[in-house]
Amino acid sequence: MSSEQTSTSPDSTGPRPRRLTYAAALVALEGLTLVVGGVWMLVLGITGEPDDRQQAVTGGVTLIVLALLPLIAARGLLGRRGWSRGPAVITQLMALPVAYTLLKADSVAIPAGIALAVVAVTALVLLLNPETTRALGIRGPGNAGDTEK
């Protein structure tokens, strides 16, 4: 592979941009929330009286496994790994329809939908910011041969 096809190394000489740190924190918050929700479903499925115990346990395990994506991405963002932005952005894009569904509910889920939408949109803005992109060493299309001066 030629050097033009590889990504530039992240700018790790200076301090980590605050936007990158904030994005990592929001992504980690989403991951931790999924873990808490998964554990809560597991506990209720095992100790409580759910309609379907197997469905509650499966849902809890699924949420915990899904939490791995944002948690690994958050760690990568803190370490300035270029690959980490993709999973972080995907997490935000998956969160937006969930937020919309919560907003359409006629229940106490509406505040959760508002909070999720705010976190997802804020994280997307932070992740797509040019300062974050530079800090992760990601070059835009058509910039493969550009060098910093």
Coordinates of N, CA, C and O in Angstrom, one line a residue:
M1 N 0.9 -1.2 0.0 CA 0.0 0.0 0.0 C 0.9 1.2 0.0 O 1.8 1.3 0.8
S2 N 0.6 2.2 -0.8 CA 1.4 3.4 -0.9 C 1.0 4.3 0.3 O 0.0 4.2 0.9
S3 N 1.9 5.3 0.5 CA 1.7 6.2 1.6 C 0.5 7.1 1.3 O -0.1 7.6 2.3
E4 N 0.1 7.2 0.1 CA -1.1 8.1 -0.2 C -2.3 7.4 0.2 O -3.3 8.1 0.4
Q5 N -2.4 6.1 0.3 CA -3.6 5.4 0.7 C -3.8 5.2 2.2 O -4.8 4.9 2.6
T6 N -2.7 5.5 2.9 CA -2.9 5.4 4.4 C -3.3 6.7 5.0 O -3.0 7.8 4.4
S7 N -3.9 6.6 6.1 CA -4.3 7.9 6.7 C -3.1 8.5 7.5 O -2.2 7.9 7.8
T8 N -3.2 9.8 7.6 CA -2.1 10.5 8.3 C -2.2 10.1 9.8 O -3.2 9.7 10.3
S9 N -1.1 10.2 10.5 CA -1.1 9.9 11.9 C -1.8 11.1 12.6 O -1.6 12.2 12.2
P10 N -2.5 10.8 13.7 CA -3.1 11.8 14.4 C -2.1 12.8 15.0 O -1.0 12.5 15.3
D11 N -2.6 14.0 15.1 CA -1.8 15.1 15.7 C -1.8 14.9 17.2 O -2.6 15.4 17.9
S12 N -0.8 14.1 17.7 CA -0.8 13.8 19.1 C 0.3 14.6 19.8 O 0.6 14.3 21.0
T13 N 0.8 15.6 19.2 CA 1.8 16.4 19.8 C 1.2 17.4 20.8 O 1.9 17.6 21.9
G14 N 0.1 17.9 20.6 CA -0.5 18.8 21.5 C -1.6 18.2 22.4 O -1.8 17.0 22.3
P15 N -2.3 19.0 23.1 CA -3.3 18.4 24.0 C -4.5 18.0 23.1 O -4.7 18.5 22.0
R16 N -5.3 17.0 23.6 CA -6.4 16.5 22.9 C -7.5 17.6 22.8 O -7.7 18.3 23.8
P17 N -8.0 17.9 21.7 CA -9.1 18.9 21.5 C -10.2 18.6 22.5 O -10.6 17.5 22.6
R18 N -10.8 19.7 23.1 CA -11.9 19.5 24.0 C -13.1 18.9 23.2 O -13.8 18.1 23.8
R19 N -13.3 19.3 22.0 CA -14.4 18.7 21.2 C -14.3 17.2 21.2 O -15.3 16.5 21.3
L20 N -13.1 16.7 21.0 CA -12.9 15.2 20.9 C -13.2 14.6 22.3 O -13.8 13.5 22.3
T21 N -12.7 15.2 23.3 CA -13.0 14.7 24.7 C -14.5 14.7 25.0 O -15.0 13.7 25.5
Y22 N -15.2 15.8 24.6 CA -16.6 15.8 24.9 C -17.3 14.8 24.0 O -18.3 14.2 24.5
A23 N -16.9 14.6 22.8 CA -17.6 13.6 21.9 C -17.4 12.2 22.6 O -18.3 11.4 22.6
A24 N -16.1 11.9 23.0 CA -15.8 10.6 23.6 C -16.7 10.4 24.9 O -17.2 9.3 25.2
A25 N -16.9 11.5 25.7 CA -17.7 11.4 26.9 C -19.1 11.1 26.6 O -19.8 10.3 27.2
L26 N -19.7 11.8 25.5 CA -21.1 11.5 25.2 C -21.3 10.1 24.6 O -22.2 9.4 25.0
V27 N -20.3 9.6 23.8 CA -20.4 8.3 23.3 C -20.3 7.3 24.4 O -21.0 6.3 24.5
A28 N -19.4 7.5 25.4 CA -19.2 6.6 26.5 C -20.5 6.6 27.4 O -20.9 5.6 27.9
L29 N -21.1 7.8 27.5 CA -22.4 7.9 28.3 C -23.5 7.0 27.7 O -24.2 6.3 28.4
E30 N -23.6 7.0 26.3 CA -24.5 6.2 25.7 C -24.2 4.7 25.9 O -25.2 3.9 26.2
G31 N -23.0 4.4 25.8 CA -22.6 3.0 26.1 C -22.9 2.5 27.5 O -23.5 1.4 27.7
L32 N -22.6 3.4 28.5 CA -22.9 3.0 29.9 C -24.4 3.0 30.1 O -24.8 2.1 30.9
T33 N -25.2 3.8 29.4 CA -26.6 3.8 29.6 C -27.1 2.4 29.0 O -28.1 1.8 29.6
L34 N -26.6 2.0 27.9 CA -27.0 0.7 27.4 C -26.7 -0.5 28.3 O -27.4 -1.4 28.5
V35 N -25.5 -0.4 29.0 CA -25.1 -1.4 29.9 C -26.1 -1.4 31.1 O -26.6 -2.5 31.5
V36 N -26.4 -0.2 31.7 CA -27.3 -0.2 32.8 C -28.7 -0.7 32.4 O -29.3 -1.5 33.1
G37 N -29.2 -0.3 31.2 CA -30.5 -0.8 30.7 C -30.4 -2.3 30.6 O -31.4 -3.0 30.9
G38 N -29.4 -2.9 30.0 CA -29.2 -4.3 29.8 C -29.2 -5.1 31.2 O -29.9 -6.1 31.3
V39 N -28.4 -4.5 32.1 CA -28.4 -5.2 33.4 C -29.7 -5.1 34.1 O -30.2 -6.1 34.7
W40 N -30.4 -4.0 34.0 CA -31.7 -3.8 34.6 C -32.7 -4.8 34.0 O -33.5 -5.5 34.7
M41 N -32.7 -5.0 32.7 CA -33.6 -6.0 32.0 C -33.2 -7.4 32.5 O -34.1 -8.2 32.7
L42 N -31.9 -7.7 32.6 CA -31.5 -9.0 33.1 C -32.0 -9.3 34.5 O -32.5 -10.4 34.8
V43 N -31.8 -8.3 35.4 CA -32.2 -8.5 36.8 C -33.8 -8.7 36.8 O -34.3 -9.6 37.5
L44 N -34.5 -7.9 36.1 CA -36.0 -8.0 36.1 C -36.4 -9.4 35.5 O -37.3 -10.0 35.9
G45 N -35.7 -9.8 34.5 CA -36.0 -11.0 33.8 C -35.7 -12.2 34.7 O -36.4 -13.2 34.7
I46 N -34.7 -12.1 35.5 CA -34.3 -13.3 36.4 C -35.1 -13.3 37.7 O -35.6 -14.3 38.1
T47 N -35.2 -12.1 38.3 CA -35.8 -12.0 39.6 C -37.3 -11.6 39.6 O -38.0 -11.9 40.6
G48 N -37.7 -10.9 38.6 CA -39.1 -10.4 38.6 C -40.1 -11.3 37.9 O -39.8 -12.5 37.8
E49 N -41.2 -10.8 37.6 CA -42.2 -11.6 36.9 C -42.5 -11.0 35.5 O -43.6 -10.4 35.3
P50 N -41.6 -11.1 34.6 CA -41.8 -10.6 33.2 C -42.8 -11.4 32.5 O -43.1 -12.6 32.9
D51 N -43.4 -10.9 31.5 CA -44.4 -11.6 30.7 C -43.6 -12.8 30.0 O -44.2 -13.9 29.9
D52 N -42.4 -12.6 29.6 CA -41.6 -13.6 28.9 C -40.2 -13.5 29.5 O -39.5 -12.6 29.1
R53 N -39.8 -14.4 30.3 CA -38.5 -14.4 31.0 C -37.4 -14.5 29.9 O -36.4 -13.8 30.0
Q54 N -37.6 -15.4 29.0 CA -36.5 -15.6 27.9 C -36.3 -14.3 27.1 O -35.2 -13.9 26.8
Q55 N -37.4 -13.6 26.8 CA -37.3 -12.4 26.0 C -36.6 -11.3 26.8 O -35.8 -10.5 26.3
A56 N -36.9 -11.2 28.1 CA -36.2 -10.2 29.0 C -34.7 -10.5 29.1 O -33.9 -9.6 29.0
V57 N -34.4 -11.7 29.3 CA -32.9 -12.1 29.4 C -32.2 -11.8 28.0 O -31.1 -11.2 28.0
T58 N -32.9 -12.2 26.9 CA -32.3 -12.0 25.6 C -32.1 -10.5 25.3 O -31.1 -10.0 24.8
G59 N -33.1 -9.7 25.7 CA -33.1 -8.3 25.5 C -32.0 -7.6 26.4 O -31.2 -6.8 25.9
G60 N -31.8 -8.1 27.6 CA -30.7 -7.6 28.4 C -29.4 -7.9 27.9 O -28.5 -7.0 27.9
V61 N -29.2 -9.1 27.5 CA -27.9 -9.5 26.9 C -27.6 -8.7 25.6 O -26.5 -8.3 25.4
T62 N -28.6 -8.5 24.8 CA -28.5 -7.8 23.6 C -28.0 -6.4 23.8 O -27.1 -5.8 23.2
L63 N -28.7 -5.7 24.8 CA -28.3 -4.3 25.1 C -26.8 -4.3 25.6 O -26.1 -3.3 25.3
I64 N -26.4 -5.2 26.4 CA -25.0 -5.2 26.9 C -24.1 -5.4 25.8 O -23.0 -4.7 25.7
V65 N -24.4 -6.3 24.9 CA -23.5 -6.5 23.7 C -23.5 -5.3 22.8 O -22.4 -4.9 22.3
L66 N -24.6 -4.7 22.6 CA -24.7 -3.4 21.8 C -23.9 -2.3 22.4 O -23.4 -1.4 21.7
A67 N -23.8 -2.3 23.8 CA -23.0 -1.3 24.5 C -21.5 -1.3 24.1 O -20.8 -0.3 24.3
L68 N -21.0 -2.4 23.7 CA -19.6 -2.6 23.3 C -19.2 -1.6 22.2 O -18.1 -1.0 22.3
L69 N -20.1 -1.4 21.2 CA -19.7 -0.5 20.1 C -19.4 0.9 20.6 O -18.3 1.4 20.3
P70 N -20.3 1.6 21.3 CA -20.0 3.0 21.7 C -18.8 3.0 22.8 O -18.0 3.9 22.8
L71 N -18.7 2.0 23.6 CA -17.7 2.0 24.6 C -16.3 1.8 24.0 O -15.4 2.5 24.4
I72 N -16.2 0.9 23.0 CA -14.9 0.8 22.3 C -14.6 2.0 21.5 O -13.5 2.5 21.4
A73 N -15.6 2.6 20.9 CA -15.4 3.8 20.1 C -15.0 5.0 21.0 O -14.1 5.7 20.6
A74 N -15.6 5.1 22.2 CA -15.2 6.2 23.1 C -13.7 6.0 23.5 O -13.0 7.0 23.6
R75 N -13.3 4.8 23.8 CA -11.9 4.6 24.1 C -11.0 4.9 23.0 O -9.9 5.5 23.2
G76 N -11.4 4.6 21.8 CA -10.6 4.9 20.6 C -10.5 6.4 20.4 O -9.5 7.0 20.0
L77 N -11.6 7.1 20.6 CA -11.6 8.6 20.5 C -10.7 9.2 21.5 O -9.9 10.1 21.1
L78 N -10.7 8.7 22.7 CA -9.8 9.3 23.7 C -8.3 9.0 23.3 O -7.4 9.8 23.6
G79 N -8.1 7.9 22.7 CA -6.7 7.5 22.2 C -6.4 8.1 20.8 O -5.3 7.7 20.3
R80 N -7.3 8.9 20.3 CA -7.1 9.5 19.0 C -6.9 8.5 17.9 O -6.0 8.7 17.0
R81 N -7.7 7.5 17.9 CA -7.6 6.5 16.8 C -8.6 6.9 15.7 O -9.8 7.1 16.0
G82 N -8.2 7.0 14.5 CA -9.0 7.4 13.4 C -10.2 6.5 13.1 O -11.2 6.9 12.7
W83 N -10.0 5.2 13.4 CA -11.1 4.2 13.1 C -12.3 4.4 14.0 O -13.4 4.0 13.7
S84 N -12.1 5.1 15.2 CA -13.1 5.2 16.2 C -14.2 6.1 15.8 O -15.3 6.0 16.4
R85 N -14.0 7.0 14.9 CA -15.1 8.0 14.5 C -16.2 7.3 13.8 O -17.4 7.6 14.1
G86 N -15.9 6.3 13.0 CA -17.0 5.6 12.3 C -18.0 4.9 13.2 O -19.2 5.2 13.1
P87 N -17.5 4.0 14.1 CA -18.5 3.4 15.1 C -19.2 4.5 15.9 O -20.4 4.3 16.3
A88 N -18.5 5.6 16.3 CA -19.2 6.6 17.1 C -20.3 7.3 16.3 O -21.4 7.5 16.8
V89 N -20.0 7.6 15.0 CA -21.1 8.2 14.2 C -22.2 7.2 14.0 O -23.4 7.6 14.0
I90 N -21.9 6.0 13.7 CA -23.0 4.9 13.5 C -23.9 4.9 14.8 O -25.1 4.8 14.7
T91 N -23.2 4.9 15.9 CA -24.0 4.9 17.2 C -25.0 6.0 17.2 O -26.2 5.9 17.6
Q92 N -24.6 7.2 16.8 CA -25.4 8.4 16.9 C -26.6 8.3 15.9 O -27.7 8.6 16.1
L93 N -26.2 7.7 14.7 CA -27.3 7.6 13.7 C -28.3 6.5 14.1 O -29.5 6.6 13.7
M94 N -27.9 5.5 14.8 CA -28.8 4.5 15.3 C -29.6 5.1 16.5 O -30.8 4.7 16.7
A95 N -29.1 6.0 17.2 CA -29.8 6.6 18.4 C -30.9 7.5 17.9 O -31.9 7.7 18.6
L96 N -30.8 8.2 16.8 CA -31.8 9.2 16.4 C -33.2 8.5 16.1 O -34.2 9.1 16.6
P97 N -33.3 7.4 15.4 CA -34.7 6.8 15.3 C -35.2 6.3 16.7 O -36.4 6.4 16.9
V98 N -34.3 5.9 17.5 CA -34.8 5.5 18.9 C -35.4 6.7 19.6 O -36.4 6.6 20.2
A99 N -34.7 7.8 19.5 CA -35.1 9.0 20.1 C -36.5 9.5 19.6 O -37.4 9.9 20.3
Y100 N -36.6 9.3 18.3 CA -37.9 9.7 17.6 C -39.0 8.8 18.1 O -40.1 9.3 18.4
T101 N -38.8 7.5 18.3 CA -39.8 6.6 18.8 C -40.2 7.0 20.2 O -41.4 6.9 20.5
L102 N -39.2 7.3 21.0 CA -39.5 7.7 22.4 C -40.3 9.0 22.4 O -41.2 9.2 23.3
L103 N -40.0 9.9 21.5 CA -40.7 11.2 21.5 C -42.2 11.0 21.0 O -43.1 11.8 21.4
K104 N -42.5 10.0 20.3 CA -43.8 9.7 19.8 C -44.7 9.0 20.9 O -45.9 8.9 20.7
A105 N -44.0 8.5 21.9 CA -44.8 7.8 23.0 C -45.6 8.8 23.8 O -45.2 9.9 24.0
D106 N -46.7 8.3 24.4 CA -47.5 9.1 25.3 C -47.2 8.6 26.7 O -48.0 8.1 27.4
S107 N -46.0 8.9 27.1 CA -45.6 8.4 28.5 C -44.4 9.2 29.0 O -44.0 10.2 28.4
V108 N -43.8 8.6 30.0 CA -42.6 9.2 30.6 C -41.4 9.1 29.7 O -40.3 9.5 30.1
A109 N -41.5 8.4 28.6 CA -40.4 8.1 27.7 C -40.1 9.4 26.9 O -39.0 9.5 26.3
I110 N -41.0 10.4 26.9 CA -40.7 11.6 26.1 C -39.5 12.3 26.6 O -38.6 12.7 25.8
P111 N -39.3 12.6 27.9 CA -38.0 13.2 28.3 C -36.8 12.4 27.9 O -35.8 13.0 27.6
A112 N -36.9 11.1 28.0 CA -35.8 10.3 27.6 C -35.5 10.4 26.1 O -34.3 10.5 25.7
G113 N -36.5 10.6 25.3 CA -36.3 10.8 23.9 C -35.7 12.2 23.6 O -34.8 12.3 22.7
I114 N -36.1 13.2 24.4 CA -35.5 14.5 24.2 C -34.0 14.4 24.6 O -33.2 14.9 23.8
A115 N -33.7 13.8 25.7 CA -32.3 13.7 26.1 C -31.5 12.9 25.1 O -30.4 13.4 24.8
L116 N -32.0 11.8 24.6 CA -31.3 11.0 23.6 C -31.0 11.8 22.4 O -29.9 11.8 21.8
A117 N -32.0 12.5 21.9 CA -31.9 13.3 20.7 C -30.8 14.4 20.8 O -30.0 14.6 20.0
V118 N -30.9 15.1 22.0 CA -29.9 16.1 22.2 C -28.5 15.6 22.3 O -27.5 16.1 21.7
V119 N -28.3 14.4 23.0 CA -27.0 13.8 23.1 C -26.5 13.4 21.7 O -25.3 13.6 21.3
A120 N -27.4 12.7 20.9 CA -27.0 12.2 19.6 C -26.6 13.3 18.6 O -25.6 13.2 17.9
V121 N -27.4 14.4 18.6 CA -27.1 15.5 17.7 C -25.8 16.2 18.1 O -25.0 16.5 17.3
T122 N -25.7 16.4 19.4 CA -24.5 17.1 19.9 C -23.2 16.3 19.6 O -22.2 16.8 19.1
A123 N -23.3 15.0 19.8 CA -22.2 14.1 19.5 C -21.8 14.1 18.0 O -20.7 14.1 17.7
L124 N -22.9 14.1 17.2 CA -22.6 14.1 15.7 C -21.9 15.4 15.3 O -21.0 15.4 14.6
V125 N -22.4 16.5 15.9 CA -21.7 17.8 15.6 C -20.3 17.8 16.0 O -19.4 18.2 15.3
L126 N -20.0 17.3 17.2 CA -18.6 17.2 17.7 C -17.8 16.2 16.9 O -16.6 16.5 16.6
L127 N -18.3 15.1 16.5 CA -17.6 14.1 15.7 C -17.2 14.6 14.3 O -16.2 14.2 13.8
L128 N -18.1 15.4 13.7 CA -17.9 15.8 12.4 C -17.2 17.1 12.3 O -16.9 17.6 11.2
N129 N -16.8 17.7 13.4 CA -16.1 19.0 13.4 C -14.7 18.8 12.8 O -14.0 17.8 13.1
P130 N -14.3 19.8 12.0 CA -12.9 19.7 11.4 C -11.8 19.6 12.4 O -10.8 18.9 12.1
E131 N -11.9 20.2 13.6 CA -10.9 20.0 14.6 C -10.8 18.6 15.1 O -9.7 18.1 15.3
T132 N -11.9 17.9 15.3 CA -11.9 16.5 15.6 C -11.3 15.7 14.5 O -10.5 14.8 14.8
T133 N -11.7 16.0 13.3 CA -11.2 15.2 12.2 C -9.7 15.3 12.1 O -9.0 14.3 11.9
R134 N -9.1 16.5 12.2 CA -7.7 16.7 12.2 C -7.0 15.9 13.4 O -6.0 15.3 13.2
A135 N -7.6 16.0 14.6 CA -7.0 15.3 15.7 C -7.0 13.8 15.6 O -6.1 13.2 16.1
L136 N -7.9 13.3 14.8 CA -8.0 11.8 14.6 C -7.1 11.4 13.3 O -7.0 10.3 13.1
G137 N -6.6 12.4 12.6 CA -5.7 12.1 11.5 C -6.5 11.7 10.3 O -6.0 10.9 9.4
I138 N -7.8 12.1 10.2 CA -8.6 11.7 9.0 C -8.6 12.8 8.0 O -8.8 13.9 8.3
R139 N -8.3 12.4 6.8 CA -8.3 13.3 5.6 C -9.6 13.1 4.8 O -10.1 12.0 4.7
G140 N -10.1 14.2 4.3 CA -11.3 14.2 3.5 C -11.0 13.6 2.1 O -9.8 13.4 1.7
P141 N -12.0 13.4 1.3 CA -11.9 12.8 0.0 C -11.1 13.8 -0.9 O -11.3 15.0 -0.8
G142 N -10.2 13.3 -1.7 CA -9.4 14.2 -2.6 C -8.2 14.8 -1.9 O -7.4 15.5 -2.5
N143 N -8.0 14.5 -0.6 CA -6.8 15.1 0.1 C -5.8 14.0 0.4 O -5.0 14.3 1.3
A144 N -5.8 12.9 -0.3 CA -4.8 11.9 0.0 C -3.4 12.3 -0.2 O -2.5 11.8 0.5
G145 N -3.1 13.2 -1.2 CA -1.7 13.6 -1.4 C -1.3 14.8 -0.7 O -0.2 15.2 -0.8
D146 N -2.3 15.5 0.0 CA -1.9 16.7 0.6 C -1.1 16.5 1.9 O -1.2 15.5 2.6
T147 N -0.1 17.3 2.1 CA 0.7 17.3 3.3 C 0.5 18.6 4.0 O 0.3 19.6 3.4
E148 N 0.7 18.5 5.3 CA 0.5 19.7 6.1 C 1.8 20.5 6.0 O 2.9 20.0 6.0
K149 N 1.7 21.8 6.0 CA 2.8 22.7 5.9 C 3.1 23.4 7.1 O 2.3 23.7 7.9

